[in-house]
PDB file of C-alpha atoms in Angstrom:
ATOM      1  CA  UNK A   1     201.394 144.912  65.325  1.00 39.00           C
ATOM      2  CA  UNK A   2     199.457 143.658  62.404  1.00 47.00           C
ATOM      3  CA  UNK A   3     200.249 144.738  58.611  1.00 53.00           C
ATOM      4  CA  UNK A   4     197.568 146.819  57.397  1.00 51.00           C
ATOM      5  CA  UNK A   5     197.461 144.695  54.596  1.00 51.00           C
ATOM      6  CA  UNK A   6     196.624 141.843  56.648  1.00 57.00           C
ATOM      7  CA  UNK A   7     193.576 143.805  57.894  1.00 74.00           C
ATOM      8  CA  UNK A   8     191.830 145.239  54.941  1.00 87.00           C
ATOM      9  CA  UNK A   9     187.723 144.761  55.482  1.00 88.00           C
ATOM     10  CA  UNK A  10     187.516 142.413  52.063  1.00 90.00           C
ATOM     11  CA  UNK A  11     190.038 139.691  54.021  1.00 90.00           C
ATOM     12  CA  UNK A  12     188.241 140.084  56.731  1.00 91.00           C
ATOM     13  CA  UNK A  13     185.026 139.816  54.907  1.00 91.00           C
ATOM     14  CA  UNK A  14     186.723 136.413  53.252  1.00 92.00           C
ATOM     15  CA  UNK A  15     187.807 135.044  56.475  1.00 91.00           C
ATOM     16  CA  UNK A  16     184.687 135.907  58.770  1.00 93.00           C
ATOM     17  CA  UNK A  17     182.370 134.782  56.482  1.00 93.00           C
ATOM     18  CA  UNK A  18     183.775 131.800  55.275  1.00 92.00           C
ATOM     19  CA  UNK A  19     184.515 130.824  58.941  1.00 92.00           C
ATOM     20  CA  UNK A  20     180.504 131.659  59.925  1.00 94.00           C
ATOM     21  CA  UNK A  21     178.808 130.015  56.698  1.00 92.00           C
ATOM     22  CA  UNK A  22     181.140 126.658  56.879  1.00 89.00           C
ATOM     23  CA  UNK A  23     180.787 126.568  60.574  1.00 92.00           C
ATOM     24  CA  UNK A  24     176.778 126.525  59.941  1.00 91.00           C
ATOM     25  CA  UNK A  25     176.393 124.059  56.861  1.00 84.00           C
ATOM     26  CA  UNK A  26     178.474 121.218  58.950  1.00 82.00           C
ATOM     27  CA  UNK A  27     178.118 121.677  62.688  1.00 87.00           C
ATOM     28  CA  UNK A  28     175.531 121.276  65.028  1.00 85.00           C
ATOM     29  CA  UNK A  29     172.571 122.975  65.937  1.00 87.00           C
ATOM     30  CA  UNK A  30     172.788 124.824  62.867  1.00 86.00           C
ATOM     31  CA  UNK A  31     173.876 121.766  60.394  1.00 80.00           C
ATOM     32  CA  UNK A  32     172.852 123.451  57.288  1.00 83.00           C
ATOM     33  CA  UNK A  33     173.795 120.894  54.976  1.00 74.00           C
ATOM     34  CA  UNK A  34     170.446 118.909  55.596  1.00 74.00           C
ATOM     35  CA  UNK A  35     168.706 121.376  54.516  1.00 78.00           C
ATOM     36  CA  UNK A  36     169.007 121.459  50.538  1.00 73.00           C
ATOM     37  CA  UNK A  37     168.073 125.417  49.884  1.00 79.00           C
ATOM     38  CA  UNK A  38     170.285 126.010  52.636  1.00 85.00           C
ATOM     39  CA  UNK A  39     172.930 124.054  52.125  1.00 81.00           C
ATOM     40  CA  UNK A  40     173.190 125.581  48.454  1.00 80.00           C
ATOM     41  CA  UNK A  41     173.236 129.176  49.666  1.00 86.00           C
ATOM     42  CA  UNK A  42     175.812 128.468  52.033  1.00 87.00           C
ATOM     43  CA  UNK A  43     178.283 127.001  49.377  1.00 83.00           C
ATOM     44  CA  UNK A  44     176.724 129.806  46.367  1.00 84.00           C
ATOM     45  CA  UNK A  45     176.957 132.513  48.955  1.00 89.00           C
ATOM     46  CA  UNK A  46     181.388 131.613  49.865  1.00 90.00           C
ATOM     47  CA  UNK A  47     182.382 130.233  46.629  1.00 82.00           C
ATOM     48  CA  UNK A  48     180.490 132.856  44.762  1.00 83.00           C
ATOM     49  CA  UNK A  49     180.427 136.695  46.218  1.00 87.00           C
ATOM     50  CA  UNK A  50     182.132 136.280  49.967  1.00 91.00           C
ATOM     51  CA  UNK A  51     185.735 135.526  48.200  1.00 90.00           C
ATOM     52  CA  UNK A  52     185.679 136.641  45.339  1.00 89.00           C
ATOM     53  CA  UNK A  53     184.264 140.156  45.909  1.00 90.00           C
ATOM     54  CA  UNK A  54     186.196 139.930  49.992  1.00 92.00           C
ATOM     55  CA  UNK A  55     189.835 138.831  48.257  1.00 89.00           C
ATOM     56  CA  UNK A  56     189.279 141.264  45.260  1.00 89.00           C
ATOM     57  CA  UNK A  57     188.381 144.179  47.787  1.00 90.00           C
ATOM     58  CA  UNK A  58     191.864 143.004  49.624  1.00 89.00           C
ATOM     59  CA  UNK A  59     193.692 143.214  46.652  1.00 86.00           C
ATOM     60  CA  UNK A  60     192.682 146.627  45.793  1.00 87.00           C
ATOM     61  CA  UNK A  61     193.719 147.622  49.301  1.00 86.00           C
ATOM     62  CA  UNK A  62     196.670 145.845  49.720  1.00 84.00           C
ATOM     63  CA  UNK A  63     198.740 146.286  45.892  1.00 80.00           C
ATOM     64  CA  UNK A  64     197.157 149.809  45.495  1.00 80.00           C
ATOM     65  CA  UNK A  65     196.311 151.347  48.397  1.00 79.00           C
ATOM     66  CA  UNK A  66     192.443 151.870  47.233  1.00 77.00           C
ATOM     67  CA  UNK A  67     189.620 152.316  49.480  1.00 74.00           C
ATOM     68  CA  UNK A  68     186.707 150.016  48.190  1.00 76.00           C
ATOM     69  CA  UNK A  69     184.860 148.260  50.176  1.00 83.00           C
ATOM     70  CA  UNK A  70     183.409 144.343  49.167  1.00 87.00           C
ATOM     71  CA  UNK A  71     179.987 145.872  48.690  1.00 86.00           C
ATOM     72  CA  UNK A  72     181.319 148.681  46.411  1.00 89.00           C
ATOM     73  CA  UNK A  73     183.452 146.006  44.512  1.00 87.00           C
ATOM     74  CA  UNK A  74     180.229 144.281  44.080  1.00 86.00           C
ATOM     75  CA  UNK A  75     178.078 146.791  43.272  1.00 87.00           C
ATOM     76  CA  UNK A  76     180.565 148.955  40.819  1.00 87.00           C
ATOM     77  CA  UNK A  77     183.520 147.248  39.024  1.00 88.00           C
ATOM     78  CA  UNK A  78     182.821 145.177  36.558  1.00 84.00           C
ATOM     79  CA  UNK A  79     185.450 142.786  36.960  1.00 85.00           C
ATOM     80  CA  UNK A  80     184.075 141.685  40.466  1.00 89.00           C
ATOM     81  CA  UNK A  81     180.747 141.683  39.422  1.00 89.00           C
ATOM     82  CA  UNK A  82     181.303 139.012  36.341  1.00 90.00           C
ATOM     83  CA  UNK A  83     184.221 136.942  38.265  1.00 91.00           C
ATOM     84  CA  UNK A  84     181.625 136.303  41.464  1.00 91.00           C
ATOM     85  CA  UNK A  85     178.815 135.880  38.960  1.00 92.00           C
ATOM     86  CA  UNK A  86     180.619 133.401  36.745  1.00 94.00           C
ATOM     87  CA  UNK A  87     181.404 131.481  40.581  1.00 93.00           C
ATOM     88  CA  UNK A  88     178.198 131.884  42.149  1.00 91.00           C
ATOM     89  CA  UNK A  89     176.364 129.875  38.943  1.00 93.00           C
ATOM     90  CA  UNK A  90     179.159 127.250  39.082  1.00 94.00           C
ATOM     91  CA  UNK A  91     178.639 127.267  42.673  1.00 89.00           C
ATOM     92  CA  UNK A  92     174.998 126.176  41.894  1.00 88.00           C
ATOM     93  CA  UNK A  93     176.345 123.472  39.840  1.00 93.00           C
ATOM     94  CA  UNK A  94     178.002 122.686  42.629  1.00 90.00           C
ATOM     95  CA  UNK A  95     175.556 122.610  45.161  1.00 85.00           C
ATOM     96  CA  UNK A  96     172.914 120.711  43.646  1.00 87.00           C
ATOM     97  CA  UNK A  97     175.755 118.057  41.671  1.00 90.00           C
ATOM     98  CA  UNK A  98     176.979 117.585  45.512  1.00 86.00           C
ATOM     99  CA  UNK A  99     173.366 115.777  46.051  1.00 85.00           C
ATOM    100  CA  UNK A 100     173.085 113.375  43.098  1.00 88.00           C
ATOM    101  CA  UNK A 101     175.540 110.689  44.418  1.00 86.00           C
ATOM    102  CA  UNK A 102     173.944 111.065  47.783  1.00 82.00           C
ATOM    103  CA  UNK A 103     169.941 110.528  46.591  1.00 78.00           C
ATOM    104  CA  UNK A 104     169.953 107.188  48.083  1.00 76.00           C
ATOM    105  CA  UNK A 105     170.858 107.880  51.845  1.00 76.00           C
ATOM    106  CA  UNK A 106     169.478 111.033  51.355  1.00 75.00           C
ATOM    107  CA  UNK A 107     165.850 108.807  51.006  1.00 75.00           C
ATOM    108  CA  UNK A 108     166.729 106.809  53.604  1.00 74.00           C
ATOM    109  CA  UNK A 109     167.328 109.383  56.399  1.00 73.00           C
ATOM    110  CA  UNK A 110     164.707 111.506  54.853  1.00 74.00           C
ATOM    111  CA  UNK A 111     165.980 114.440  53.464  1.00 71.00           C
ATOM    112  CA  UNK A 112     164.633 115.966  50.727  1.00 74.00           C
ATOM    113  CA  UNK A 113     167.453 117.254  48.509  1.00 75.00           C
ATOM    114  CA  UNK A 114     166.991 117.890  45.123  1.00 77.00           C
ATOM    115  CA  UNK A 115     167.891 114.693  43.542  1.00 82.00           C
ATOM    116  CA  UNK A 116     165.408 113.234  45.865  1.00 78.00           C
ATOM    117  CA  UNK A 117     162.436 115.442  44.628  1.00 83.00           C
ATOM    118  CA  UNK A 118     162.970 115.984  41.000  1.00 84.00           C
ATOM    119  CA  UNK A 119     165.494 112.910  40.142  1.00 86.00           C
ATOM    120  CA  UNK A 120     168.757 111.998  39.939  1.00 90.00           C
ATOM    121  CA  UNK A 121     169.084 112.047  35.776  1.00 92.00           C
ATOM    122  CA  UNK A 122     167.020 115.360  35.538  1.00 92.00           C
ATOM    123  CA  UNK A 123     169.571 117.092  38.031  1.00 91.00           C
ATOM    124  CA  UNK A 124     172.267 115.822  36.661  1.00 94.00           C
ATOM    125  CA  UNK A 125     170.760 116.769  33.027  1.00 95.00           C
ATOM    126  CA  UNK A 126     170.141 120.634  34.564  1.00 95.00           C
ATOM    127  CA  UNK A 127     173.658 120.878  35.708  1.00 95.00           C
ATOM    128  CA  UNK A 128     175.608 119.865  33.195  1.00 97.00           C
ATOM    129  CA  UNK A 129     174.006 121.500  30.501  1.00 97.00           C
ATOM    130  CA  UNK A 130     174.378 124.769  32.839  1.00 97.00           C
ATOM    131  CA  UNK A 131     177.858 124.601  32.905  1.00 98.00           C
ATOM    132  CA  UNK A 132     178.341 123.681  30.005  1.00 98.00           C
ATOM    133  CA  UNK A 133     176.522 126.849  28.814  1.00 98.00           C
ATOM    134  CA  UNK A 134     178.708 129.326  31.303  1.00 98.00           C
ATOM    135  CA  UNK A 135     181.716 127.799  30.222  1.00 98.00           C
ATOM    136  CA  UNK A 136     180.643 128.035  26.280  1.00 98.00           C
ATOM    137  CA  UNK A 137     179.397 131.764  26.539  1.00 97.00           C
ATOM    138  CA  UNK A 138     181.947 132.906  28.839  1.00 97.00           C
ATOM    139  CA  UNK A 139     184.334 131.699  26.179  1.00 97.00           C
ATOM    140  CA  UNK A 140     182.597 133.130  23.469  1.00 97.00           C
ATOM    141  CA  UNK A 141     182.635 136.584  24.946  1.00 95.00           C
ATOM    142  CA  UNK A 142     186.271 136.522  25.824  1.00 95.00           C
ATOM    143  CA  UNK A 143     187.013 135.430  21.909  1.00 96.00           C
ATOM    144  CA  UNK A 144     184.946 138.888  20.821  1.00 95.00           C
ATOM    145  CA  UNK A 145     186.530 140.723  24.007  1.00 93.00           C
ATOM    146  CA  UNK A 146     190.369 139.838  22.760  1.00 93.00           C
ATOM    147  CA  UNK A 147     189.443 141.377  19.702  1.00 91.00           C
ATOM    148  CA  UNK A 148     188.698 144.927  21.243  1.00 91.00           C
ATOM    149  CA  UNK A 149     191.951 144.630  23.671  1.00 90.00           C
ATOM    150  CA  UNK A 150     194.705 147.171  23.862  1.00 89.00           C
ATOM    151  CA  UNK A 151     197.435 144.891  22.958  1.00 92.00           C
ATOM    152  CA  UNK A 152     198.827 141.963  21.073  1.00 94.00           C
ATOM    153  CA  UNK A 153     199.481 140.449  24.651  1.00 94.00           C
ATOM    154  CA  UNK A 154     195.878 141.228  26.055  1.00 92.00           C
ATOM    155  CA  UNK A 155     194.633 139.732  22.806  1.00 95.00           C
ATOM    156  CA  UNK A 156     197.133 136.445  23.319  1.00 95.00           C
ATOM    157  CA  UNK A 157     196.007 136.260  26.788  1.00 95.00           C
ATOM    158  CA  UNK A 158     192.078 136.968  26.201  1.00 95.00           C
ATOM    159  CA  UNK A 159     192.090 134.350  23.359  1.00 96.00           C
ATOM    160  CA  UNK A 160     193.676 132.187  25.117  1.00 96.00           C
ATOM    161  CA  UNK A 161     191.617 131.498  27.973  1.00 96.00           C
ATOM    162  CA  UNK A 162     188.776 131.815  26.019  1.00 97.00           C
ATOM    163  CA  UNK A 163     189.707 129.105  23.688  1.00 97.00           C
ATOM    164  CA  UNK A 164     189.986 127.239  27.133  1.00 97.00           C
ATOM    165  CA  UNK A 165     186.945 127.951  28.494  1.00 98.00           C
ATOM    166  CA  UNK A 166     185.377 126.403  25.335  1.00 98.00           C
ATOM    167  CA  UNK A 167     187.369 123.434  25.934  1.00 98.00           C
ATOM    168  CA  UNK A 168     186.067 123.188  29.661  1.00 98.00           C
ATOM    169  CA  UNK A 169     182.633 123.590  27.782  1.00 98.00           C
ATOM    170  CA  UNK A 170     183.208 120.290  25.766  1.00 98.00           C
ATOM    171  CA  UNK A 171     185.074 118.970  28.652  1.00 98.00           C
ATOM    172  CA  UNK A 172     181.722 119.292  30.534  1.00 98.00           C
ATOM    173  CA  UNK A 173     179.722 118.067  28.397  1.00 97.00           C
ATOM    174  CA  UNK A 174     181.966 114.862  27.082  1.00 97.00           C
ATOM    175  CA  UNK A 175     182.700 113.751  30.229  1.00 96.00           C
ATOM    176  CA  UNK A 176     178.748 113.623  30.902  1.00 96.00           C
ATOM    177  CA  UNK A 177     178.255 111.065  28.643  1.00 94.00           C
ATOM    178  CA  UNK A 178     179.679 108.221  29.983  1.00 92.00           C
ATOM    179  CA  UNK A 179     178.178 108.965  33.403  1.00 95.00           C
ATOM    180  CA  UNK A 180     175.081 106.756  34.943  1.00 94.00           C
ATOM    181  CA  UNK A 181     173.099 109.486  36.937  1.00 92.00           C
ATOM    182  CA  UNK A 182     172.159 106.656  39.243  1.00 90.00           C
ATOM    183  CA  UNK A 183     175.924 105.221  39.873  1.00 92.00           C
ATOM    184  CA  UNK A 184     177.282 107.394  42.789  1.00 90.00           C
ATOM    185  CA  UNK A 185     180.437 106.252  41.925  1.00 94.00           C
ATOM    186  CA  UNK A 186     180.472 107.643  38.659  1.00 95.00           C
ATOM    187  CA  UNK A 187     178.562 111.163  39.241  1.00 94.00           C
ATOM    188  CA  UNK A 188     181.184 111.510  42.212  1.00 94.00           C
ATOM    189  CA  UNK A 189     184.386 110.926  39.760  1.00 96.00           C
ATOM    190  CA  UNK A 190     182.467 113.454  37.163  1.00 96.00           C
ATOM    191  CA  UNK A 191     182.113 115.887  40.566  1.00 95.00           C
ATOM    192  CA  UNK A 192     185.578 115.748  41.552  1.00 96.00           C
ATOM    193  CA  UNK A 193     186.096 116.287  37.681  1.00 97.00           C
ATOM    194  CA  UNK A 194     183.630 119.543  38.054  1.00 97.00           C
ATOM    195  CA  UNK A 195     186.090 121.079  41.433  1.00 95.00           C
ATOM    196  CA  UNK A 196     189.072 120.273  38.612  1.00 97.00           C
ATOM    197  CA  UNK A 197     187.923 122.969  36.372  1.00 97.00           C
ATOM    198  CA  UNK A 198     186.301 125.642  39.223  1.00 95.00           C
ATOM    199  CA  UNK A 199     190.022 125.534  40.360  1.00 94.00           C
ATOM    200  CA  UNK A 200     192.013 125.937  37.286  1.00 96.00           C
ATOM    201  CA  UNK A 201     189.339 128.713  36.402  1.00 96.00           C
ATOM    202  CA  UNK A 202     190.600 130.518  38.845  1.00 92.00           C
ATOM    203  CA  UNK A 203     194.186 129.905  38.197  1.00 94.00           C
ATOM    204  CA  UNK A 204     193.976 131.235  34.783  1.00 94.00           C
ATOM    205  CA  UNK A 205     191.198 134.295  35.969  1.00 91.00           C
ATOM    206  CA  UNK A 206     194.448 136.926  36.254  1.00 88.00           C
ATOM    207  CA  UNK A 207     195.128 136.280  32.736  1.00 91.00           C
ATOM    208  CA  UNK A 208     191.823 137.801  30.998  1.00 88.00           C
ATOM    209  CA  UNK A 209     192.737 141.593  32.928  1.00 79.00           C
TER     210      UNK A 209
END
């Protein structure tokens, strides 16, 4: 017999359609990851709404015995809303940052990513200031957001991330600097720099509650 809360729809949601959209963007016929517009919704559509809104809907379910389903966790608490917007635009950053290293085999098997049809610099340009903007105003707001909280510890906790998410902002854009748009080597190490931060944004996401 399986737990109920091992069965709520948002797991199922997270599971399924993480399992369905990564099974499409790498395997044959499918292979969506040739595709560029494809290739970014598949990795917009799972890092951005399918877990976030899925796993939040789960938690609901599972700590407190609520009843909302992912597309009513979407569509009416806040919380889920900003958390799988905040992810689906880095997700984009993601997604199109994921192409600049590869512009050169991407030309020479013919695929026409991004990077290939705008440029590598320009891409890299657009993504990096676009993070660097989410992480700057998403900091920003939780600064003025501390200020309105409850209590001292909401406040501490607010501020806190806050002041880190403007540190990820000049993170972002630091690191940049240093980076030839045109080395793959050196995009790649400012990618893997990029997944660094997505991950530890969700490590400290409980804290701003």
């Amino acid at each position: 017999v399986i737990s109920p809360s091992f069965s709520t729809q948002g797991l199922q949601v997270a599971l399924w359609g993480s399992f369905v959209l990564g099974t499409m963007y790498s395997l044959p016929p499918f292979r969506m990851k040739r595709h560029p517009l494809l290739a970014a919704f598949c990795i917009v559509a799972v890092r951005g709404t399918i877990i976030n809104a899925g796993f939040y809907s789960h938690a609901l379910s599972s700590a407190f015995g609520a009843s909302n389903g992912v597309v009513d966790c979407l569509m009416n608490d806040w919380k889920c809303k900003l958390s799988s917007l905040f992810f689906g635009v880095f997700g984009i950053v993601i997604a199109l940052m994921k192409d600049v290293p590869d512009a050169a085999g991407d030309r020479t098997f013919n695929i026409r990513s991004f990077s290939v049809r705008v440029g590598q610099k320009r891409v890299f340009g657009m993504m990096k200031n676009l993070l660097t903007a989410l992480f700057g105003g998403v900091g920003v707001a939780l600064l003025q957001l501390s200020a309105m909280s409850p209590t001292s510890i909401a406040t501490i906790r607010r501020a806190t991330v806050g002041l880190g998410c403007l540190g990820a902002s000049w993170s972002v854009y630091s690191e940049a600097r240093n980076v030839d748009a045109e080395n793959s080597k050196q995009v790649y190490n400012y990618y893997m720099h990029l997944w660094t931060l997505f991950y530890l944004s969700y490590l400290v996401m409980p804290l701003v509650k």
